[in-house]
Short mmCIF file of C-alpha atoms in Angstrom, two decimals:
data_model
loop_
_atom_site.label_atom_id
_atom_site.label_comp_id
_atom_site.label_asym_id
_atom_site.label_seq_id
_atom_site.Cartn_x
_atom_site.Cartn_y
_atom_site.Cartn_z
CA UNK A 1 0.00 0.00 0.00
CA UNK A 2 3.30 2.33 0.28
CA UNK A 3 2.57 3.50 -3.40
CA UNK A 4 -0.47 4.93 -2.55
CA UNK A 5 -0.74 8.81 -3.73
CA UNK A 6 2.99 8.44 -4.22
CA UNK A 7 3.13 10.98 -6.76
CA UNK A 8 1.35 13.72 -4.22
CA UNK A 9 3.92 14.15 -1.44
CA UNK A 10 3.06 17.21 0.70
CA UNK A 11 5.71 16.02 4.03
CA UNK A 12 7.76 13.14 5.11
CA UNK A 13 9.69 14.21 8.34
CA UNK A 14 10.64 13.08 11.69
CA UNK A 15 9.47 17.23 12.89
CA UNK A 16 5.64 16.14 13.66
CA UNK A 17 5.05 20.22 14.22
CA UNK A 18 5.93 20.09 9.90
CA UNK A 19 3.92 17.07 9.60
CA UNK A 20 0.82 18.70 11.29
CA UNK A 21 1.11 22.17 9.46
CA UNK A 22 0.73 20.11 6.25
CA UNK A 23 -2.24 18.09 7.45
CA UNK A 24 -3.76 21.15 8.55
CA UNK A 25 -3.12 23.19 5.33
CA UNK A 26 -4.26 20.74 3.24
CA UNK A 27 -7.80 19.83 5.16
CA UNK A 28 -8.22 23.12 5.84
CA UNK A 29 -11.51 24.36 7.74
CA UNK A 30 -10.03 23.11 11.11
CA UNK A 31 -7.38 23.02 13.81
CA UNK A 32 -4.99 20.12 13.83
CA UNK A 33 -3.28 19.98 16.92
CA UNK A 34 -1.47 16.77 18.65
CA UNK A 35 -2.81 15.08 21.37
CA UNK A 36 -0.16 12.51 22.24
CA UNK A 37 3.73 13.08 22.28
CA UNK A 38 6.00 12.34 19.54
CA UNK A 39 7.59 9.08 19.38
CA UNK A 40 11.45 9.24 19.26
CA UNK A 41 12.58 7.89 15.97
CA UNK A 42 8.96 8.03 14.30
CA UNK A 43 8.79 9.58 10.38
CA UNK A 44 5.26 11.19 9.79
CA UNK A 45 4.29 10.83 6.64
CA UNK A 46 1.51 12.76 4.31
CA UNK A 47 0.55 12.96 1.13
CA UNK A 48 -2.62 14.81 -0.37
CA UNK A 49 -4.44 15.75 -3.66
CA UNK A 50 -6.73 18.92 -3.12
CA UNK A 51 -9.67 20.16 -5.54
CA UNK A 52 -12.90 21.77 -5.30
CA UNK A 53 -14.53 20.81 -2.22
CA UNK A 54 -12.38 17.95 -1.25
CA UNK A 55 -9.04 16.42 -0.14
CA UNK A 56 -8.11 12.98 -0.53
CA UNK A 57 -4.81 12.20 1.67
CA UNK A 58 -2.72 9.58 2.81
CA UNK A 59 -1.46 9.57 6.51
CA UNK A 60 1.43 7.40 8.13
CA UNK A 61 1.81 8.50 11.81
CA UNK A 62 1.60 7.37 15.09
CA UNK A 63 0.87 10.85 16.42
CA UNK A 64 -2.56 11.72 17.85
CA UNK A 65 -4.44 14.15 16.83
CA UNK A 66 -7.28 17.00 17.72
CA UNK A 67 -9.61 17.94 15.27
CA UNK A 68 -11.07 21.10 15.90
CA UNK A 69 -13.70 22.72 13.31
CA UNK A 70 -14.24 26.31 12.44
CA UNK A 71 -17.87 26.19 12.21
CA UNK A 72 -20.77 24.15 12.78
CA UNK A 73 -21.39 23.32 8.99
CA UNK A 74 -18.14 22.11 8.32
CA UNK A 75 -17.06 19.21 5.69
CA UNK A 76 -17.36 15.56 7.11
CA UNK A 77 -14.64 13.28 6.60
CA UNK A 78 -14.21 9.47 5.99
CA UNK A 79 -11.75 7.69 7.28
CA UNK A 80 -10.46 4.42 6.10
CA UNK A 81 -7.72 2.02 7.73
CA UNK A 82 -4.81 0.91 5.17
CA UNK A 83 -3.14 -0.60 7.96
CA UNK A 84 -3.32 -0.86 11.85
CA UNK A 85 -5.85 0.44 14.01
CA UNK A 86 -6.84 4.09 14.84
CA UNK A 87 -9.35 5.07 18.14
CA UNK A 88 -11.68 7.83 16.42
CA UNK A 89 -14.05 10.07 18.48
CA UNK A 90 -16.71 12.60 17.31
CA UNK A 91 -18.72 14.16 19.68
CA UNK A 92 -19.96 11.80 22.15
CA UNK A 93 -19.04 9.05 19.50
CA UNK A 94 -16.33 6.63 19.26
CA UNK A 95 -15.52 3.44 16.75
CA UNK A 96 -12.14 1.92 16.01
CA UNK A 97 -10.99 2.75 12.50
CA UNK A 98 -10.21 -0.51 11.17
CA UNK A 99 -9.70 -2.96 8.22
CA UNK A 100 -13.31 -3.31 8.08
CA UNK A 101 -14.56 -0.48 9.87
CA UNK A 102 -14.36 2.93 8.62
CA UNK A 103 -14.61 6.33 10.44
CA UNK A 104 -17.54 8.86 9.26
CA UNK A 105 -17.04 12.39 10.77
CA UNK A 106 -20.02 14.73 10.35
CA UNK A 107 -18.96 18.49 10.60
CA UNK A 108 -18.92 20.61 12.98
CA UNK A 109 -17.84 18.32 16.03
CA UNK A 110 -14.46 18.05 17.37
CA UNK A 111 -13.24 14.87 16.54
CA UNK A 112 -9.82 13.16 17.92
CA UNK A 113 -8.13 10.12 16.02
CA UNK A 114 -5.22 8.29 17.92
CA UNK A 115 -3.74 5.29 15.93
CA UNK A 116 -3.28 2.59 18.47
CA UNK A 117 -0.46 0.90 16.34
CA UNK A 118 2.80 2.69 15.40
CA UNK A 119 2.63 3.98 11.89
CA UNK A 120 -0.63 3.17 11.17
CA UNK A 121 -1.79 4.25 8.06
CA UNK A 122 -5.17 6.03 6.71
CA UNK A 123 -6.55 7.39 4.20
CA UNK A 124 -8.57 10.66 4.71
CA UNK A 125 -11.53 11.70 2.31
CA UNK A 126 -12.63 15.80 3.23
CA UNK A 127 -15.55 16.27 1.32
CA UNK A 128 -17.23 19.73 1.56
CA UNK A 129 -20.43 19.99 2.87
CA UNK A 130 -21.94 21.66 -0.26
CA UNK A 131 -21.24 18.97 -2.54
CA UNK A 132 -22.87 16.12 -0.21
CA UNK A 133 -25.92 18.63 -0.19
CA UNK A 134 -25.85 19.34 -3.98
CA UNK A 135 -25.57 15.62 -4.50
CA UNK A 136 -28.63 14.31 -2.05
CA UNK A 137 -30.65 17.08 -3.53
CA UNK A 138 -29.76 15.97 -7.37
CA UNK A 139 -31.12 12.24 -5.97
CA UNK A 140 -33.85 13.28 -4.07
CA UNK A 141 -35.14 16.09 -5.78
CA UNK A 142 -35.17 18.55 -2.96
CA UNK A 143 -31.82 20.21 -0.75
CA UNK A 144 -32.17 18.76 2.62
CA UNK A 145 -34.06 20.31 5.25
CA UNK A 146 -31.44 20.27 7.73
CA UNK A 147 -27.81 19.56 8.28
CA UNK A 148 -26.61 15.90 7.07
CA UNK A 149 -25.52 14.17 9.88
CA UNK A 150 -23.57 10.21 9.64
CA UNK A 151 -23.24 7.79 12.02
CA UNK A 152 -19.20 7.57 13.22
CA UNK A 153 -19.42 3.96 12.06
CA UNK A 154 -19.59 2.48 8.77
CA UNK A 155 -19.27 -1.64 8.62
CA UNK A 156 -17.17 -2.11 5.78
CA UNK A 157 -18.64 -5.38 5.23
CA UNK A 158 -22.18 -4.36 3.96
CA UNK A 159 -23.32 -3.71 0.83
CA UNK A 160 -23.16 0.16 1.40
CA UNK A 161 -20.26 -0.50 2.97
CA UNK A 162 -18.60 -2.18 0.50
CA UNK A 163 -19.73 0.47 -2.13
CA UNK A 164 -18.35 3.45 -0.36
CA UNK A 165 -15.04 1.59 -0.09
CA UNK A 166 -14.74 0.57 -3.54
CA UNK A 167 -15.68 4.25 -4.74
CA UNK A 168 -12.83 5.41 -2.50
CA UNK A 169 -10.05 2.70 -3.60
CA UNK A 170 -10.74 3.31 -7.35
CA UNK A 171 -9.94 7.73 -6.40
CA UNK A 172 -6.88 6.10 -4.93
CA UNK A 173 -5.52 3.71 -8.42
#
């Protein structure tokens, strides 16, 4: 999985203060801060492609990490484990981020992901939330009459779960 958005560094470096100005520059719309100390020795990787409402990255750290938003209507963010296990808490949520469990963060909440296994490895979908509106609206017919909100855990192994995870492997090949 090492290959993964290969061509899209953005910061490889043992200085976890670089690592999480990079995170945070290219999620945008919220505070990064860490929430556990650095590991001696430990390389914090990222690497991120950025468009119009949305950022797909790939993270290698061990380092948690404090998600504050800027507002309530914020994007919402999925979470999927390449490798190794991360504890992920929105609001009065929490779910392991795992092989077959994947983290859904709704806006607006602070959220706090701490990888349980050294250089764990994730991949992090922002997607704006204007385009999940302007997409429920194109199916349904009508914009939403209030804010979308997801439950923090998404079972990998259903069929919707298996469909969101597909869609999100083929952005990454």
């Amino acid at each position: 999985q090492g290959a993964l958005l290969r061509r899209f560094p953005r910061s490889r470096s043992a200085d976890p203060a670089e690592f999480l100005t990079n995170v945070t520059a290219s999620y945008g719309s919220a505070a990064v801060t860490a929430v556990t100390r650095p590991q001696r020795g430990a390389v914090y990787e990222f690497r991120a492609v950025t468009g119009q409402g949305f950022t797909l990255g790939y993270i290698r750290s061990g380092l948690g990490v404090r998600i504050i938003p800027q507002d309530d209507d914020g994007p919402c963010y999925l979470n999927l484990a390449v490798s190794g296990t991360v504890h992920s808490t929105s609001g009065n949520e929490e779910t392991l981020n795992s092989d077959g469990l994947a983290a859904v963060l709704s806006g607006g909440q602070v959220q706090a992901l701490r990888p349980l296994d050294p250089g764990a490895e994730t991949i992090g979908i922002k997607i704006d939330r204007e385009l999940i509106e302007a997409e429920l609206a194109a199916l349904l017919g009508r914009h939403p009459s209030e804010p979308v909100r997801f439950q923090l855990g998404l079972d990998l192994h259903t069929p919707g779960g298996r469909g969101i995870s597909g869609m999100a492997w083929s952005l990454l090949h």
